[in-house]
Coordinates of C-alpha atoms in Angstrom, one line a residue:
M21 CA -4.8 26.8 -40.3
A22 CA -7.4 29.4 -39.2
V23 CA -7.1 29.3 -35.4
G24 CA -10.2 31.4 -34.9
N25 CA -12.3 28.5 -36.4
R26 CA -13.3 25.4 -34.5
L27 CA -10.3 23.0 -34.7
K28 CA -10.0 19.3 -34.4
I29 CA -7.1 18.5 -32.1
A30 CA -5.8 15.0 -31.6
I31 CA -3.7 14.2 -28.5
C32 CA -1.7 11.1 -27.8
G33 CA -1.2 10.9 -24.1
K34 CA -4.3 13.0 -23.3
S35 CA -4.7 11.7 -19.7
G36 CA -1.3 12.9 -18.4
L37 CA -0.5 16.2 -16.7
V38 CA 0.2 18.2 -19.9
G39 CA -2.4 16.4 -22.0
S40 CA -5.3 16.9 -19.6
K41 CA -4.4 20.6 -19.2
L42 CA -4.3 21.0 -23.0
E43 CA -7.6 19.2 -23.3
S44 CA -9.2 21.6 -20.8
F45 CA -7.7 24.6 -22.5
F46 CA -8.8 23.7 -26.0
N47 CA -12.3 22.6 -24.9
S48 CA -12.8 26.0 -23.3
M49 CA -12.3 27.5 -26.7
N50 CA -15.0 25.2 -28.2
N51 CA -12.5 23.0 -30.2
E52 CA -12.9 19.3 -30.7
V53 CA -10.3 17.3 -28.7
V54 CA -9.9 13.6 -29.3
G55 CA -7.6 11.1 -27.7
V56 CA -5.5 8.8 -29.9
K57 CA -5.3 5.2 -28.9
I58 CA -1.9 3.8 -30.0
R59 CA -1.3 0.6 -28.0
D60 CA 0.8 -2.1 -29.5
D61 CA -2.3 -3.9 -30.7
V62 CA -3.6 -0.9 -32.6
S63 CA -2.6 -0.9 -36.2
V64 CA -1.1 2.0 -38.2
E65 CA -4.3 2.0 -40.3
D66 CA -6.4 2.3 -37.1
V67 CA -4.3 5.2 -35.9
A68 CA -4.6 6.9 -39.3
A69 CA -8.4 6.7 -39.0
Q70 CA -8.3 8.4 -35.6
I71 CA -6.2 11.3 -36.8
E72 CA -7.8 11.7 -40.2
K73 CA -8.9 15.4 -40.8
C74 CA -7.4 16.6 -37.5
D75 CA -5.9 20.1 -37.7
V76 CA -3.3 19.5 -35.0
L77 CA -1.7 16.3 -33.7
I78 CA 0.1 16.5 -30.3
N79 CA 2.2 13.5 -29.1
L80 CA 2.9 13.4 -25.4
S81 CA 3.2 9.6 -25.0
G82 CA 5.9 8.0 -22.9
V83 CA 6.3 6.4 -19.5
T84 CA 7.6 8.7 -16.8
I85 CA 11.2 9.6 -16.9
L86 CA 11.4 9.6 -13.1
G87 CA 12.2 6.0 -12.3
R88 CA 15.1 3.6 -11.8
W89 CA 16.7 3.1 -15.2
D90 CA 17.5 -0.5 -15.2
D91 CA 17.7 -2.2 -18.6
E92 CA 14.0 -3.2 -18.6
Y93 CA 12.9 0.4 -17.8
K94 CA 15.2 1.8 -20.5
K95 CA 13.4 -0.4 -23.0
K96 CA 10.0 1.0 -21.8
L97 CA 11.3 4.6 -22.0
Y98 CA 12.5 4.0 -25.5
S99 CA 9.6 2.0 -27.0
S100 CA 6.9 4.2 -25.4
R101 CA 8.4 7.2 -27.1
I102 CA 10.3 6.2 -30.3
D103 CA 8.0 3.3 -31.4
T104 CA 4.9 5.3 -30.7
T105 CA 6.1 8.3 -32.6
K106 CA 7.1 6.1 -35.5
K107 CA 3.6 4.6 -35.6
L108 CA 2.0 8.1 -35.5
V109 CA 4.1 9.5 -38.3
D110 CA 3.5 6.3 -40.4
A111 CA -0.2 7.0 -39.8
I112 CA 0.2 10.6 -40.9
G113 CA 1.5 9.2 -44.2
L114 CA -1.7 7.2 -44.7
C115 CA -4.0 10.1 -44.0
H116 CA -5.9 11.6 -47.0
E117 CA -6.3 14.9 -45.1
K118 CA -3.2 15.2 -42.9
P119 CA -2.7 17.3 -39.8
K120 CA -1.4 20.8 -40.5
L121 CA 0.8 20.7 -37.5
F122 CA 2.5 17.9 -35.5
L123 CA 3.8 18.8 -32.1
N124 CA 6.0 16.1 -30.5
A125 CA 7.3 16.1 -26.9
S126 CA 11.0 16.0 -26.3
A127 CA 13.2 17.3 -23.4
V128 CA 16.1 19.6 -22.5
G129 CA 17.9 16.4 -21.5
I130 CA 19.1 16.3 -25.1
Y131 CA 21.7 19.0 -24.2
D132 CA 25.0 18.6 -22.5
S133 CA 25.7 20.1 -19.0
F134 CA 28.7 22.2 -20.0
H135 CA 27.2 25.0 -22.1
S136 CA 24.2 27.3 -22.2
H137 CA 21.7 26.4 -25.0
K138 CA 19.5 28.3 -27.4
D139 CA 17.1 26.4 -29.6
G140 CA 19.6 25.8 -32.4
S141 CA 22.3 24.3 -30.1
Q142 CA 23.7 21.0 -31.2
K143 CA 25.9 20.6 -28.1
Y144 CA 24.3 17.3 -27.1
A145 CA 25.1 15.1 -24.1
D146 CA 26.5 11.6 -24.8
D147 CA 24.2 9.7 -22.5
F148 CA 21.0 7.6 -22.6
L149 CA 18.6 10.5 -22.2
S150 CA 20.2 12.6 -24.9
H151 CA 20.2 9.7 -27.4
L152 CA 16.6 8.9 -26.5
C153 CA 15.6 12.5 -27.2
R154 CA 17.6 12.6 -30.5
D155 CA 16.0 9.3 -31.8
W156 CA 12.6 10.6 -30.6
E157 CA 13.0 13.9 -32.5
A158 CA 14.3 12.1 -35.6
Q159 CA 11.1 10.1 -35.8
A160 CA 9.0 13.2 -35.4
R161 CA 10.8 15.1 -38.1
R162 CA 9.8 12.5 -40.6
A163 CA 6.4 14.2 -40.6
G164 CA 8.0 16.8 -42.8
D165 CA 8.4 14.2 -45.5
F166 CA 4.6 14.4 -45.8
G167 CA 4.5 18.2 -45.9
V168 CA 3.4 18.5 -42.3
R169 CA 4.8 21.4 -40.2
N170 CA 6.4 19.8 -37.2
V171 CA 7.7 21.1 -33.9
Q172 CA 9.8 19.2 -31.3
M173 CA 8.9 20.6 -27.9
R174 CA 12.0 20.4 -25.7
F175 CA 10.4 20.6 -22.3
G176 CA 12.2 21.8 -19.2
V177 CA 11.1 20.6 -15.8
I178 CA 7.3 21.2 -15.7
Y179 CA 5.9 22.8 -12.6
A180 CA 2.2 22.9 -11.9
K181 CA -0.4 23.1 -9.2
E182 CA -2.1 20.0 -10.7
G183 CA 0.9 17.6 -10.2
G184 CA 4.3 16.9 -11.6
A185 CA 7.7 17.6 -10.2
M186 CA 6.8 20.4 -7.8
Q187 CA 4.1 18.4 -6.1
K188 CA 6.7 15.7 -5.4
M189 CA 9.1 18.3 -4.0
L190 CA 6.7 20.2 -1.8
P191 CA 5.9 17.6 1.0
P192 CA 9.4 17.4 2.5
F193 CA 9.8 21.1 2.3
K194 CA 6.5 21.7 4.0
M195 CA 7.7 19.4 6.8
G196 CA 10.9 21.4 7.1
V197 CA 13.2 18.6 5.9
G198 CA 13.8 19.8 2.4
G199 CA 17.1 20.8 0.9
K200 CA 19.3 21.0 -2.1
M201 CA 19.9 17.9 -4.4
G202 CA 23.5 16.9 -4.6
S203 CA 25.8 20.0 -4.8
G204 CA 22.8 22.2 -5.6
K205 CA 24.9 23.9 -8.3
Q206 CA 23.2 22.3 -11.2
I207 CA 21.1 24.7 -13.3
V208 CA 17.4 23.8 -13.6
S209 CA 15.6 24.9 -16.8
W210 CA 11.9 24.9 -16.0
I211 CA 8.5 26.0 -17.2
H212 CA 5.1 26.6 -15.6
L213 CA 2.4 24.4 -17.0
D214 CA 0.2 27.4 -17.9
D215 CA 3.0 28.9 -20.0
L216 CA 3.6 25.6 -21.7
V217 CA -0.1 25.4 -22.8
K218 CA 0.0 29.0 -24.0
A219 CA 3.2 28.3 -25.9
V220 CA 1.5 25.4 -27.7
Y221 CA -1.3 27.7 -28.7
F222 CA 1.1 30.5 -29.7
I223 CA 2.9 28.0 -32.0
M224 CA -0.4 27.0 -33.6
K225 CA -1.0 30.7 -34.4
T226 CA 2.6 31.3 -35.7
P227 CA 3.1 29.3 -38.9
D228 CA 6.8 30.2 -39.3
I229 CA 7.8 28.4 -36.1
N230 CA 9.0 24.8 -36.7
G231 CA 11.7 22.4 -35.7
A232 CA 13.2 22.1 -32.2
I233 CA 11.8 24.7 -29.7
N234 CA 12.9 25.1 -26.1
F235 CA 9.9 25.1 -23.8
T236 CA 11.6 26.7 -20.8
A237 CA 11.1 29.9 -18.8
P238 CA 13.6 32.7 -19.7
Y239 CA 15.3 32.6 -16.3
P240 CA 16.8 29.2 -15.3
L241 CA 18.4 29.0 -11.9
S242 CA 20.4 26.6 -9.7
N243 CA 18.8 23.9 -7.6
K244 CA 20.3 25.7 -4.6
E245 CA 18.5 29.0 -5.6
Q246 CA 15.3 27.1 -6.1
T247 CA 15.7 25.5 -2.6
K248 CA 16.2 28.9 -1.0
I249 CA 13.1 30.3 -2.6
L250 CA 11.0 27.3 -1.6
G251 CA 12.1 27.7 2.0
K252 CA 11.4 31.4 2.0
L253 CA 7.8 31.1 0.6
L254 CA 7.0 28.1 2.8
H255 CA 8.7 29.7 5.9
R256 CA 10.6 26.5 6.5
P257 CA 14.3 25.7 6.9
T258 CA 16.1 24.0 4.0
I259 CA 19.1 22.5 5.8
F260 CA 18.6 18.8 4.9
P261 CA 20.4 18.2 1.6
L262 CA 19.7 15.1 -0.4
P263 CA 23.2 13.7 -1.3
A264 CA 23.9 12.6 -4.8
F265 CA 24.8 9.1 -3.8
V266 CA 21.3 8.6 -2.3
L267 CA 19.7 9.7 -5.5
K268 CA 21.9 7.4 -7.5
L269 CA 21.0 4.5 -5.2
I270 CA 17.3 5.2 -5.7
F271 CA 17.2 6.1 -9.4
G272 CA 20.5 4.7 -10.8
E273 CA 21.3 6.4 -14.1
G274 CA 17.9 8.1 -13.9
S275 CA 19.4 10.4 -11.2
T276 CA 21.0 12.4 -14.0
V277 CA 17.6 14.0 -14.5
M278 CA 18.0 15.7 -11.1
L279 CA 21.7 16.1 -10.9
D280 CA 22.8 17.2 -14.3
S281 CA 22.9 20.9 -15.1
K282 CA 20.8 22.1 -18.1
E283 CA 21.0 25.8 -18.8
V284 CA 18.5 26.4 -21.6
Y285 CA 16.8 29.5 -23.0
P286 CA 13.6 29.9 -25.0
T287 CA 15.1 32.1 -27.7
K288 CA 12.8 31.2 -30.6
L289 CA 9.6 31.8 -28.5
L290 CA 10.8 35.1 -27.3
E291 CA 12.1 36.3 -30.7
S292 CA 8.7 35.3 -32.2
G293 CA 6.9 37.5 -29.7
F294 CA 5.8 35.0 -27.0
S295 CA 5.3 36.5 -23.5
F296 CA 5.7 34.3 -20.4
E297 CA 3.3 34.8 -17.6
Y298 CA 5.7 33.1 -15.2
G299 CA 9.2 33.9 -16.3
D300 CA 10.4 34.2 -12.7
F301 CA 10.6 31.1 -10.5
E302 CA 9.4 32.9 -7.4
D303 CA 6.2 34.1 -9.2
A304 CA 5.6 30.7 -10.6
L305 CA 6.0 29.1 -7.2
K306 CA 3.6 31.6 -5.5
E307 CA 0.9 30.6 -7.9
I308 CA 1.5 26.9 -7.3
I309 CA 1.5 26.9 -3.5
R310 CA -1.2 29.6 -2.9

């Protein structure tokens, strides 16, 4: 894939935080960006027609992970990711001119909370989110059966000026009623949205990168440390903790996203020569709140 040429890039989930940023980035480079419609009533054949002759296919589909995980919501989390990815890969198999690269979203929630993790780590958690990610990645890897290079993007918590987790965190901190979540000891692996987009482009230009890739900044830190930095930059106290039991009441099992420790490092990206613009959390936060 000659990245210098005009590329056709198909994105499933183009309207979300990451998808819209990628669309803007690739459009600025004079590439063709198309959205992929993949609702339940869209056939595999129709999906194949949409992605025919695309150079890169990016799958970001899935309902938000931040919700109360009752049985009904778990079904939505699963079907919006696994079923959608299965349909996409089945469609790849029908294409006459297949994508040269398939990038599929995943998450650091696949890992357990007791170890630090490089990209090749197989120390997985035994909970709903980990099994969701594993099933999701298994569907994405099937693209390899059709000779398509595929990458599973294991996203950390995505921080951005445009929205996402940080924009949900900022209001209480700005009002001076923010604080740590639970014990605050849990390690947070995160990435600035600008670095995420640049990492996608870097992978497009680096053909020997494939498989599971950690999309996280090189310096994870504890929730307590994040809270301290937030307070310092906003000039606000951070003395109002959010107890774990409150998060569990609100989100149920979904509270694990905020309370479980995930210490994850972007080993493959760094070893391949990728340079983070926002490797340090304080630098990333300064850009977001300025």
